Coordinates of C-alpha atoms in Angstrom, one line a residue:
M1 CA -14.3 -34.1 15.5
K2 CA -10.9 -35.3 17.1
N3 CA -10.1 -36.5 20.4
F4 CA -6.5 -35.2 21.4
K5 CA -5.5 -38.0 23.8
N6 CA -2.9 -40.8 24.0
I7 CA -3.3 -43.8 22.4
V8 CA -0.6 -46.3 23.2
Y9 CA 0.1 -49.1 20.7
M10 CA 0.9 -52.7 20.9
G11 CA 2.1 -54.6 18.6
L12 CA 3.3 -58.5 19.5
V13 CA 4.8 -60.9 16.9
L14 CA 5.7 -64.2 17.4
F15 CA 9.2 -65.3 16.0
G16 CA 7.1 -68.9 15.7
L17 CA 4.5 -67.5 13.3
V18 CA 7.6 -65.4 11.1
L19 CA 9.6 -68.5 10.7
N20 CA 6.4 -70.2 9.5
S21 CA 5.5 -67.9 6.8
C22 CA 8.9 -67.9 5.3
Q23 CA 8.4 -71.5 4.4
E24 CA 5.6 -70.8 2.8
E25 CA 6.1 -68.1 0.4
F26 CA 9.2 -69.4 -1.0
E27 CA 8.4 -71.5 -4.8
E28 CA 10.5 -74.4 -6.8
V29 CA 10.9 -73.3 -10.4
G30 CA 12.4 -75.5 -13.1
G31 CA 15.0 -74.9 -15.0
A32 CA 18.6 -76.4 -15.0
E33 CA 18.9 -76.3 -11.1
E34 CA 15.7 -75.7 -9.4
Q35 CA 16.0 -72.3 -7.8
Q36 CA 13.6 -71.2 -5.3
T37 CA 12.0 -67.7 -5.5
F38 CA 10.0 -65.6 -3.8
M39 CA 8.1 -62.1 -4.7
A40 CA 9.4 -58.6 -4.6
G41 CA 6.7 -57.5 -1.8
S42 CA 6.8 -60.6 0.6
S43 CA 8.4 -60.7 4.1
T44 CA 12.1 -62.0 2.7
S45 CA 12.3 -59.2 0.6
E46 CA 11.4 -56.8 2.8
L47 CA 14.7 -58.3 5.2
I48 CA 16.4 -57.7 3.0
V49 CA 15.3 -54.2 1.7
K50 CA 15.8 -53.4 5.7
T51 CA 18.9 -54.3 5.7
S52 CA 20.3 -53.2 2.3
L53 CA 19.4 -49.4 3.4
N54 CA 21.7 -46.3 3.8
D55 CA 22.6 -46.0 7.7
G56 CA 22.8 -41.9 7.7
S57 CA 23.7 -42.3 11.8
F58 CA 28.2 -42.4 11.2
D59 CA 27.2 -38.4 10.4
N60 CA 24.9 -37.3 13.5
I61 CA 27.5 -34.8 14.8
V62 CA 26.5 -33.1 11.6
D63 CA 22.8 -32.9 10.4
G64 CA 21.8 -34.9 13.9
A65 CA 20.3 -37.3 11.5
S66 CA 19.7 -41.0 11.2
C67 CA 18.1 -41.9 8.6
I68 CA 20.2 -39.3 6.1
A69 CA 23.9 -39.3 5.1
V70 CA 25.6 -36.2 3.4
Q71 CA 26.9 -35.6 0.7
F72 CA 29.9 -36.1 0.7
P73 CA 32.2 -33.3 -0.3
Y74 CA 30.2 -30.8 2.3
T75 CA 32.2 -27.4 3.9
V76 CA 31.1 -26.6 7.5
D77 CA 31.7 -23.4 10.0
V78 CA 32.3 -24.4 12.7
A79 CA 33.7 -22.0 15.8
G80 CA 34.4 -19.5 12.6
I81 CA 36.3 -22.8 11.3
Q82 CA 35.5 -23.6 7.4
I83 CA 36.5 -27.4 7.0
T84 CA 35.8 -29.3 4.1
I85 CA 34.4 -33.2 4.4
D86 CA 36.1 -35.0 2.3
S87 CA 35.2 -38.5 4.7
I88 CA 34.4 -40.0 7.8
E89 CA 37.7 -39.3 9.4
D90 CA 36.5 -35.8 9.0
L91 CA 34.3 -36.0 10.6
E92 CA 36.9 -36.3 14.1
L93 CA 37.9 -32.6 12.6
I94 CA 34.4 -31.3 14.1
E95 CA 34.6 -33.9 18.0
E96 CA 37.6 -32.2 17.7
I97 CA 36.7 -28.7 18.0
Y98 CA 33.9 -29.4 20.1
D99 CA 35.6 -30.9 22.4
E100 CA 38.6 -28.4 22.1
F101 CA 37.3 -26.1 25.3
D102 CA 34.6 -27.9 27.8
D103 CA 32.4 -24.4 28.4
D104 CA 32.0 -22.9 24.7
E105 CA 28.9 -22.9 22.4
D106 CA 29.6 -25.2 20.0
I107 CA 27.6 -24.2 16.5
L108 CA 28.1 -25.5 13.7
D109 CA 26.3 -24.5 10.1
F110 CA 26.3 -26.0 6.1
V111 CA 27.7 -24.3 3.4
F112 CA 24.6 -24.4 1.3
P113 CA 23.2 -26.8 -1.2
I114 CA 24.1 -29.9 0.9
T115 CA 22.9 -33.3 -1.0
I116 CA 21.1 -35.3 1.5
I117 CA 21.4 -39.3 0.7
L118 CA 17.7 -40.9 2.2
A119 CA 17.5 -43.7 3.8
D120 CA 16.2 -45.7 0.1
F121 CA 19.6 -43.5 -1.7
T122 CA 17.6 -41.2 -3.3
E123 CA 20.1 -38.0 -3.0
V124 CA 17.6 -34.0 -2.7
V125 CA 19.0 -31.1 -2.7
I126 CA 19.0 -28.7 0.9
E127 CA 19.3 -24.9 0.1
N128 CA 18.6 -24.5 3.7
K129 CA 19.0 -24.8 7.6
E130 CA 15.1 -25.2 7.7
A131 CA 14.5 -27.2 5.3
L132 CA 17.8 -29.9 6.4
R133 CA 15.7 -29.1 10.5
E134 CA 12.4 -30.5 8.1
L135 CA 13.9 -33.9 6.9
A136 CA 15.9 -34.5 9.7
A137 CA 13.1 -34.3 11.7
E138 CA 11.4 -37.1 9.9
C139 CA 13.9 -39.0 11.3
T140 CA 13.0 -42.1 14.5
E141 CA 15.8 -41.8 16.1
G142 CA 17.1 -44.5 19.1
G143 CA 17.3 -47.3 17.4
D144 CA 12.9 -48.2 16.3
D145 CA 13.5 -46.9 13.2
D146 CA 13.0 -49.4 9.7
D147 CA 16.9 -50.5 8.9
I148 CA 18.3 -53.2 9.7
E149 CA 22.1 -52.6 11.1
C150 CA 23.5 -55.7 13.3
I151 CA 23.8 -57.9 10.2
D152 CA 25.8 -56.7 6.7
F153 CA 25.8 -58.5 3.4
V154 CA 28.8 -59.5 1.9
Y155 CA 28.9 -58.7 -1.7
P156 CA 29.0 -59.4 -4.0
I157 CA 25.6 -61.6 -4.8
T158 CA 23.9 -62.3 -7.6
L159 CA 20.2 -62.0 -8.3
F160 CA 17.8 -63.5 -10.4
T161 CA 14.1 -62.3 -11.9
F162 CA 11.4 -65.3 -13.4
D163 CA 8.3 -63.5 -15.3
I164 CA 4.9 -65.2 -15.0
N165 CA 5.9 -68.7 -16.3
E166 CA 8.6 -68.9 -14.5
Q167 CA 11.3 -68.3 -17.3
E168 CA 14.6 -66.3 -16.0
T169 CA 14.7 -63.0 -17.4
G170 CA 17.5 -61.8 -16.1
N171 CA 21.2 -62.0 -13.3
F172 CA 22.3 -59.4 -11.3
R173 CA 25.4 -58.6 -10.1
I174 CA 25.6 -57.0 -6.4
N175 CA 27.9 -55.3 -5.0
S176 CA 26.6 -52.8 -2.3
D177 CA 23.8 -52.2 -0.8
R178 CA 22.4 -49.0 -2.5
E179 CA 22.4 -51.3 -5.6
L180 CA 21.0 -53.8 -3.9
R181 CA 18.6 -51.0 -2.4
L182 CA 17.6 -49.6 -5.8
F183 CA 17.4 -53.5 -7.4
F184 CA 14.2 -54.2 -5.4
K185 CA 12.7 -49.8 -5.9
D186 CA 12.8 -50.6 -9.5
L187 CA 10.5 -54.6 -9.2
D188 CA 7.1 -54.6 -8.6
D189 CA 5.5 -56.6 -5.5
D190 CA 4.1 -59.4 -7.5
D191 CA 7.9 -59.8 -9.3
L192 CA 9.7 -63.3 -8.9
I193 CA 13.1 -63.4 -7.4
S194 CA 15.6 -65.9 -6.7
I195 CA 19.3 -65.8 -5.2
D196 CA 22.1 -67.1 -5.7
F197 CA 23.4 -68.9 -2.8
P198 CA 25.0 -69.4 -0.5
V199 CA 25.2 -66.0 0.7
T200 CA 27.6 -64.8 3.2
L201 CA 26.6 -62.3 6.5
V202 CA 29.1 -60.5 9.1
K203 CA 27.2 -59.7 11.8
A204 CA 28.0 -56.5 13.7
D205 CA 30.3 -57.9 16.2
G206 CA 32.8 -60.0 12.8
T207 CA 30.7 -63.1 13.2
E208 CA 30.6 -64.1 9.0
I209 CA 27.3 -66.6 8.8
V210 CA 27.1 -68.7 5.7
V211 CA 22.8 -69.2 4.6
N212 CA 22.0 -71.8 1.8
N213 CA 19.2 -71.1 0.7
N214 CA 15.6 -68.6 1.3
A215 CA 14.6 -70.1 5.0
E216 CA 18.2 -69.5 6.3
L217 CA 18.5 -65.6 5.1
A218 CA 15.5 -65.1 6.3
T219 CA 15.9 -66.7 9.5
A220 CA 19.6 -64.7 10.1
L221 CA 17.9 -61.6 9.3
E222 CA 15.4 -61.6 11.8
M223 CA 17.2 -62.8 14.6
A224 CA 19.8 -60.3 13.6
K225 CA 17.7 -57.2 14.3
D226 CA 18.2 -56.4 17.6
E227 CA 21.1 -58.2 18.8
C228 CA 22.8 -55.3 18.6
D229 CA 23.0 -51.5 19.7
E230 CA 22.2 -49.7 16.4
D231 CA 23.6 -45.8 18.2
D232 CA 20.8 -44.2 15.6
D233 CA 20.5 -41.2 18.1
D234 CA 22.3 -37.9 18.0
D235 CA 25.6 -38.4 19.9
F236 CA 28.8 -38.2 19.1
N237 CA 31.0 -39.2 21.3
D238 CA 31.3 -42.4 21.2
D239 CA 35.3 -42.1 21.6
D240 CA 37.5 -44.9 22.0
F241 CA 38.4 -45.2 25.8
S242 CA 41.2 -47.7 28.7
K243 CA 40.0 -49.4 30.9
E244 CA 42.0 -47.3 33.4
R245 CA 39.2 -45.0 32.6
L246 CA 36.1 -46.4 32.6
D247 CA 37.4 -48.4 36.1
A248 CA 38.1 -44.6 37.8
Y249 CA 34.5 -43.7 35.9
L250 CA 32.0 -45.7 37.8
V251 CA 33.5 -45.5 41.4
E252 CA 33.4 -41.8 40.9
C253 CA 30.1 -41.2 42.2
P254 CA 27.1 -43.7 42.1
W255 CA 25.6 -44.4 38.6
E256 CA 21.1 -44.4 37.8
V257 CA 19.6 -46.6 36.2
R258 CA 17.5 -45.3 32.7
E259 CA 17.1 -48.3 30.9
V260 CA 16.5 -52.1 30.5
K261 CA 17.0 -54.5 28.6
R262 CA 16.7 -58.1 28.5
D263 CA 15.7 -61.6 26.5
G264 CA 14.0 -59.0 24.2
M265 CA 12.1 -57.6 27.2
D266 CA 12.1 -53.8 28.2
Q267 CA 13.2 -54.5 32.0
T268 CA 12.9 -50.5 32.2
D269 CA 10.0 -49.9 34.6
Q270 CA 11.5 -52.3 37.2
Y271 CA 14.3 -51.2 37.9
L272 CA 14.0 -47.2 37.1
E273 CA 15.8 -45.5 39.4
Y274 CA 18.4 -48.0 41.2
L275 CA 21.3 -46.6 42.1
M276 CA 24.4 -48.8 41.9
T277 CA 27.6 -48.0 44.1
F278 CA 30.8 -48.9 42.2
T279 CA 34.2 -49.8 44.6
E280 CA 37.5 -49.7 44.4
D281 CA 38.2 -53.4 45.5
G282 CA 35.6 -54.7 43.4
A283 CA 31.8 -54.9 44.9
V284 CA 29.0 -53.1 44.2
S285 CA 25.4 -52.4 45.6
V286 CA 22.5 -51.2 45.1
K287 CA 19.8 -49.3 46.2
D288 CA 16.4 -49.7 45.4
R289 CA 13.3 -47.0 45.1
M290 CA 12.6 -48.5 49.1
G291 CA 15.7 -48.2 49.8
N292 CA 16.2 -51.9 50.3
M293 CA 20.4 -53.0 49.5
L294 CA 21.6 -55.8 47.4
T295 CA 25.2 -56.0 47.1
G296 CA 27.4 -58.0 44.2
E297 CA 30.7 -58.3 42.2
W298 CA 31.8 -56.1 39.4
S299 CA 35.0 -56.5 37.0
T300 CA 36.2 -55.2 33.9
R301 CA 38.6 -56.9 30.7
V302 CA 39.8 -55.6 28.0
S303 CA 38.9 -58.0 24.5
D304 CA 38.7 -57.3 20.9
R305 CA 35.0 -55.7 21.2
G306 CA 36.3 -53.4 23.3
V307 CA 36.1 -52.7 27.6
L308 CA 33.7 -55.1 28.7
L309 CA 31.9 -54.7 31.7
T310 CA 30.8 -58.0 34.3
L311 CA 28.2 -57.6 36.8
E312 CA 27.6 -60.4 39.2
F313 CA 24.0 -60.4 41.5
D314 CA 22.7 -63.7 43.5
V315 CA 19.3 -61.5 43.4
L316 CA 19.6 -59.0 40.3
V317 CA 19.5 -61.7 37.7
D318 CA 19.0 -59.0 34.7
F319 CA 22.0 -58.0 35.8
N320 CA 24.4 -60.7 35.1
L321 CA 25.7 -60.2 32.1
E322 CA 29.2 -59.2 30.7
W323 CA 28.2 -56.3 29.5
V324 CA 30.0 -54.5 26.4
V325 CA 30.5 -51.1 26.9
Y326 CA 29.6 -48.7 23.9
E327 CA 30.1 -45.8 24.8
I328 CA 30.7 -44.0 28.0
D329 CA 29.1 -39.6 27.8
E330 CA 29.4 -36.7 30.2
H331 CA 27.8 -38.6 32.9
K332 CA 25.9 -41.2 30.9
I333 CA 27.7 -44.9 30.4
K334 CA 25.5 -47.5 27.8
L335 CA 26.1 -50.8 28.5
Y336 CA 25.1 -54.0 25.8
A337 CA 25.5 -58.0 25.1
D338 CA 24.5 -59.8 22.3
D339 CA 20.8 -60.5 21.8
G340 CA 19.5 -56.7 22.8
N341 CA 20.6 -56.5 26.6
K342 CA 21.1 -53.1 27.2
I343 CA 21.3 -51.1 30.2
I344 CA 22.3 -47.0 30.7
L345 CA 23.3 -45.5 33.5
R346 CA 23.2 -41.9 34.0
Q347 CA 26.4 -40.8 36.6
H348 CA 25.3 -39.2 39.5
C349 CA 27.1 -36.8 41.8
A350 CA 26.9 -35.1 45.1
D351 CA 27.6 -31.6 45.9
G352 CA 30.3 -30.6 48.2
D353 CA 31.0 -32.8 51.3
G354 CA 27.6 -34.6 52.5
D355 CA 25.6 -38.2 51.9
D356 CA 25.1 -39.1 48.8
D357 CA 24.4 -42.9 48.1
N358 CA 20.9 -41.8 47.5
G359 CA 21.5 -39.0 45.1
D360 CA 18.9 -37.2 47.4
D361 CA 21.1 -36.0 50.4
N362 CA 23.6 -33.4 49.4
G363 CA 25.2 -31.4 52.3
G364 CA 21.6 -31.3 53.8
D365 CA 20.1 -27.3 51.8
D366 CA 18.1 -29.5 49.0
N367 CA 15.2 -30.4 51.3
G368 CA 15.5 -34.4 50.0
I369 CA 14.5 -32.7 46.3
I370 CA 17.2 -32.2 43.9
S371 CA 21.2 -31.9 44.0
I372 CA 22.4 -28.1 42.5
E373 CA 24.6 -30.0 39.7
T374 CA 21.3 -31.6 39.0
L375 CA 19.2 -28.7 39.2
I376 CA 21.5 -27.2 37.3
N377 CA 22.1 -29.3 34.4
T378 CA 17.7 -28.8 34.3
L379 CA 17.2 -26.1 34.2
T380 CA 19.6 -25.6 31.1
E381 CA 18.5 -28.2 29.4
C382 CA 15.4 -26.8 27.9
E383 CA 13.3 -23.6 28.0
W384 CA 10.8 -22.6 30.9
I385 CA 7.4 -21.9 30.9
I386 CA 5.8 -19.9 33.6
K387 CA 2.6 -22.1 34.4
D388 CA 1.1 -20.2 37.3
L389 CA 2.9 -16.9 39.5
E390 CA 1.5 -15.7 42.8
V391 CA 3.5 -12.5 44.5
Q392 CA 2.6 -11.7 47.9
N393 CA -0.4 -13.9 47.8
E394 CA -1.9 -12.2 44.6
E395 CA -1.9 -13.7 40.7
V396 CA 0.5 -12.1 38.5
Q397 CA -1.5 -13.3 35.5
R398 CA 0.6 -10.7 32.8
L399 CA 3.6 -12.8 32.7
L400 CA 1.6 -16.6 32.9
G401 CA 3.1 -18.4 29.2
Y402 CA 6.3 -16.8 29.5
E403 CA 9.6 -18.2 28.8
F404 CA 12.5 -18.3 31.1
I405 CA 15.8 -18.9 29.3
F406 CA 18.1 -20.6 31.3
N407 CA 22.0 -20.3 30.3
E408 CA 25.3 -21.9 31.2
D409 CA 27.1 -18.8 31.9
G410 CA 24.5 -17.4 34.7
S411 CA 22.8 -15.0 32.7
V412 CA 19.0 -15.5 31.5
S413 CA 15.9 -14.0 29.6
L414 CA 12.7 -13.6 30.3
G415 CA 9.8 -13.5 26.9
D416 CA 7.0 -13.6 25.9
G417 CA 8.0 -15.3 21.8
I418 CA 8.9 -11.1 21.2
T419 CA 9.9 -9.0 23.6
T420 CA 12.4 -10.0 26.4
F421 CA 14.0 -8.9 29.4
D422 CA 17.2 -10.8 30.1
G423 CA 19.0 -11.1 33.8
V424 CA 20.8 -13.1 35.9
W425 CA 20.9 -16.7 37.9
E426 CA 22.0 -19.5 40.3
V427 CA 21.2 -21.9 42.5
G428 CA 22.3 -21.9 46.0
S429 CA 20.9 -22.1 49.8
N430 CA 18.9 -19.4 51.7
E431 CA 19.1 -17.7 55.1
A432 CA 17.6 -20.8 55.9
G433 CA 19.7 -23.8 54.7
D434 CA 17.0 -25.3 51.6
R435 CA 17.7 -25.0 47.5
T436 CA 17.0 -21.6 46.4
L437 CA 17.1 -20.1 42.6
F438 CA 18.1 -16.7 42.9
I439 CA 16.7 -14.4 39.9
E440 CA 17.7 -11.2 39.3
I441 CA 15.6 -9.4 35.3
M442 CA 16.3 -5.8 36.9
M443 CA 13.2 -4.6 34.0
E444 CA 10.4 -7.5 36.1
T445 CA 10.6 -7.7 39.4
A446 CA 7.7 -10.0 39.3
V447 CA 10.5 -12.7 39.4
S448 CA 13.1 -11.3 41.0
L449 CA 13.0 -12.9 44.1
E450 CA 15.3 -15.8 46.2
W451 CA 13.4 -18.9 45.2
P452 CA 12.7 -21.6 47.3
L453 CA 12.4 -24.8 46.1
V454 CA 9.8 -26.9 47.4
E455 CA 8.6 -29.6 45.4
I456 CA 10.0 -31.4 41.7
E457 CA 7.8 -33.4 38.8
G458 CA 8.6 -35.8 36.2
S459 CA 9.7 -39.5 35.5
S460 CA 13.3 -38.7 38.1
I461 CA 15.1 -36.0 39.6
V462 CA 17.9 -36.1 36.2
D463 CA 13.7 -35.8 33.9
T464 CA 12.6 -32.9 36.4
T465 CA 9.6 -31.7 34.1
R466 CA 7.9 -29.0 36.7
I467 CA 9.1 -26.9 39.5
T468 CA 7.1 -25.4 42.7
L469 CA 8.8 -22.6 43.4
K470 CA 8.0 -21.0 46.6
D471 CA 7.9 -18.8 50.0
E472 CA 4.7 -19.5 52.2
Q473 CA 5.5 -16.1 54.9
I474 CA 5.6 -13.7 52.0
G475 CA 2.8 -15.1 49.5
Y476 CA 5.4 -16.0 46.5
K477 CA 4.8 -18.6 44.0
M478 CA 6.5 -19.8 40.8
V479 CA 5.4 -23.1 39.5
L480 CA 7.8 -24.2 35.8
Q481 CA 6.6 -26.1 32.9
K482 CA 9.9 -27.0 31.5
V483 CA 9.7 -27.5 27.2
C484 CA 12.0 -29.0 24.8
D485 CA 12.8 -27.7 21.5
D486 CA 9.1 -26.3 21.4
N487 CA 7.1 -29.5 21.8
A488 CA 8.7 -29.4 17.8
G489 CA 8.2 -33.3 17.6
D490 CA 4.9 -33.3 19.2
D491 CA 2.1 -33.9 16.3
D492 CA -1.0 -32.6 17.9
V493 CA 1.0 -29.4 19.6
S494 CA 1.4 -28.8 15.9
E495 CA -1.7 -29.6 14.1
I496 CA -3.3 -26.9 16.9
R497 CA -1.2 -24.3 16.5
N498 CA -1.6 -25.6 12.6
I499 CA -5.3 -24.4 13.3
M500 CA -4.9 -21.8 15.3
L501 CA -3.0 -20.0 13.2
G502 CA -5.4 -20.1 9.7
G503 CA -7.8 -16.7 10.0
L504 CA -10.3 -15.1 12.9
W505 CA -12.0 -16.8 16.7
N506 CA -14.7 -15.5 18.0
V507 CA -15.5 -17.0 21.1
A508 CA -19.0 -19.1 20.6
L509 CA -19.1 -19.8 24.5
F510 CA -17.5 -18.8 27.8
E511 CA -19.1 -20.0 31.1
D512 CA -17.3 -18.7 34.2
E513 CA -18.4 -21.4 37.0
G514 CA -21.4 -22.2 35.1
V515 CA -22.6 -18.8 34.3
D516 CA -22.9 -17.4 31.1
E517 CA -20.8 -15.1 30.0
T518 CA -20.3 -14.8 26.0
D519 CA -22.3 -11.7 25.2
D520 CA -18.8 -10.3 26.9
Y521 CA -17.1 -11.0 24.2
A522 CA -19.6 -10.5 21.4
G523 CA -17.6 -8.8 18.2
M524 CA -14.5 -9.4 19.0
D525 CA -11.9 -10.9 16.5
F526 CA -9.1 -13.2 18.5
G527 CA -6.3 -13.6 15.9
F528 CA -2.9 -15.6 16.9
S529 CA 0.0 -15.5 14.9
M530 CA 3.4 -16.5 15.2
F531 CA 5.2 -15.5 18.0
N532 CA 3.2 -16.2 20.3
Q533 CA 1.2 -13.6 20.1
V534 CA -2.5 -13.0 19.5
E535 CA -4.7 -10.0 19.6
V536 CA -7.8 -8.6 20.3
S537 CA -9.7 -6.4 17.5
I538 CA -13.8 -5.0 16.9
N539 CA -14.3 -4.5 12.8
D540 CA -9.9 -4.3 12.7
D541 CA -9.3 -1.9 15.9
P542 CA -6.9 -3.6 18.4
I543 CA -8.0 -4.0 21.4
T544 CA -5.7 -5.5 23.1
A545 CA -2.6 -8.4 22.8
G546 CA -1.6 -11.1 24.8
V547 CA 0.3 -14.1 24.8
W548 CA -0.8 -17.8 23.5
R549 CA 0.7 -21.2 23.7
V550 CA -0.1 -24.6 22.6
L551 CA 2.2 -26.7 24.7
R552 CA 2.2 -30.7 26.6
D553 CA 3.1 -31.1 29.4
T554 CA 4.7 -33.5 32.5
D555 CA 1.4 -35.0 32.6
G556 CA 1.1 -35.4 29.3
N557 CA -2.1 -33.3 28.6
L558 CA -2.8 -30.8 26.0
K559 CA -3.0 -26.9 27.1
F560 CA -3.2 -23.5 26.1
F561 CA -1.9 -21.1 27.6
L562 CA -3.9 -17.7 27.2
N563 CA -2.5 -14.4 28.7
L564 CA -4.1 -11.3 27.9
G565 CA -2.7 -9.8 30.8
D566 CA -4.5 -8.3 34.1
D567 CA -7.7 -6.2 32.2
E568 CA -10.6 -6.3 34.1
T569 CA -12.3 -7.7 30.8
F570 CA -10.5 -10.4 29.9
S571 CA -9.1 -12.0 33.3
D572 CA -10.9 -14.9 33.2
L573 CA -9.2 -15.7 30.1
T574 CA -6.5 -15.8 31.1
E575 CA -5.4 -19.7 32.6
A576 CA -3.5 -22.3 31.9
W577 CA -6.2 -23.9 30.1
Y578 CA -6.9 -28.0 28.7
I579 CA -7.7 -28.7 25.4
G580 CA -11.0 -31.1 25.0
E581 CA -12.3 -31.3 21.7
V582 CA -10.7 -30.2 18.1
T583 CA -11.6 -29.5 14.2
A584 CA -10.8 -27.5 11.7
D585 CA -12.8 -24.7 13.3
R586 CA -13.7 -24.7 16.2
I587 CA -11.7 -25.4 19.8
E588 CA -12.5 -26.0 23.5
L589 CA -11.0 -25.1 25.9
I590 CA -11.7 -26.1 29.8
Y591 CA -10.6 -25.0 33.2
E592 CA -10.8 -26.4 36.5
D593 CA -9.2 -25.6 39.7
E594 CA -8.4 -27.4 42.9
N595 CA -11.0 -25.7 44.6
V596 CA -13.3 -26.8 41.6
N597 CA -13.6 -24.8 40.4
F598 CA -14.8 -25.1 35.9
D599 CA -14.7 -22.7 33.6
K600 CA -15.0 -23.4 29.6
L601 CA -14.1 -21.4 26.5
V602 CA -14.9 -22.2 22.7
F603 CA -13.4 -20.7 20.0
E604 CA -14.6 -20.9 16.7
K605 CA -13.1 -19.7 13.1
K606 CA -14.5 -16.8 11.9
M607 CA -17.1 -18.0 8.4

């Protein structure tokens, strides 16, 4: 039996132990010159292999994955234009097309088949888009993957192999990362290797290091693992920019702190949502989450590493560095310094003429909740599932689990996976001056209303993941749950969905506030199919149908949305259930509301 709960794994690596283990794994072998060997399965070999892995982040604009690269040449269709990509330089043509218009939809399609190069330089032929997406989904993004990109070997280098009698069996001249990775790929863990020293390494900032033995090599590679930002994300707007552009961008709006790493420690929790305001006179003020103001100074200069930003505070010492500004994107700035120091800031502009020094006051019409611009960006970022809907104080169960897609052009769709209703939407203020979401869908009047925003939930304002809209005077309420890419990267969600798709299911138990009503569903078969459809039948004769979804909510809980409409027989099953225990042939669902009403629903697979 499996419990789907969040488990956090924490690891602590002591660098001194690493150095000690490196020294112990080397052995002297005789010969004309004594050499130090190490085994192909040793930690030193692992560091060398990780340094030689293929970095696929350079072409993320086409494949969206940092652990794979597309082999040149290949052809893509971008905005109706076919381009043959023969080199890294050709990727700039794609970005130029993307950047030409701000309001168009940037869609890229490959002309298949294409050949993908994996991290270990294995080549895989991909025949269609679905296969590419599956392969890309296996990548770890954000710099947490295995490869070490902050340091490289200067080739050629020479490696030697030895037999069990410590006699040299071969020497190999290695000219590239590919040759080095393939060399180790053909070895067994207990094979002995040595390196012809000295060997030169080059760091990401261009600094060269000469190492003279195995211990020095292992130390250099280990220390370099987190010395730079590997830019392993699906960004492609890493354009060069001038000091003048950065200066103007900094003073344009306040900036919210989204991530801080200092001296190898993640300090994000301490500084998350601090708001930094830069002024043209070189002053910077910071408002913490309690409203306290801290002041400092800022300046910029141009160096051979690009534009640098210096921050100086008396109190915020974790910010006191000369930072490399390695990316300025739309509404985002990334700062980096040696030894893994990192800051990410997100722009937080006001809507209109109101003071926005804390990012929440926007002309007095947002109830201190969220700005118009931020709300629009949030709604258009992902899909939104109806978690709760009341009209004139009556629950509208038939739309539970339906999905809103808000588009930047003002259009909106509401669907259940098969049927879709189209309409329009906008964000503004109602007559009372409250921040309001206006929705008009002619074919679905239950949601075609003015929805005042009363509450948002999430890790921060800009990362809102649940929205409550409510008008108490007329008894209207709607709660929307944010879901990005249908939770495609959540292994638990995928596993549960696959389990439910594998045959027919029966109600093994249904308790409604302590009353056993299981017999009400005797003989009924529940079939969960693709496109979020569920059908209930008796002896293969359909009697009703509805919507089902498995999602992970804002709080990390696994939820099972089951909507079988307003029919009296099935209305008690229509809920956003919590998922308890799951096996291959049984799933336990639990519902508990604010009034401590407790229901339990258990499905078992039909044999």
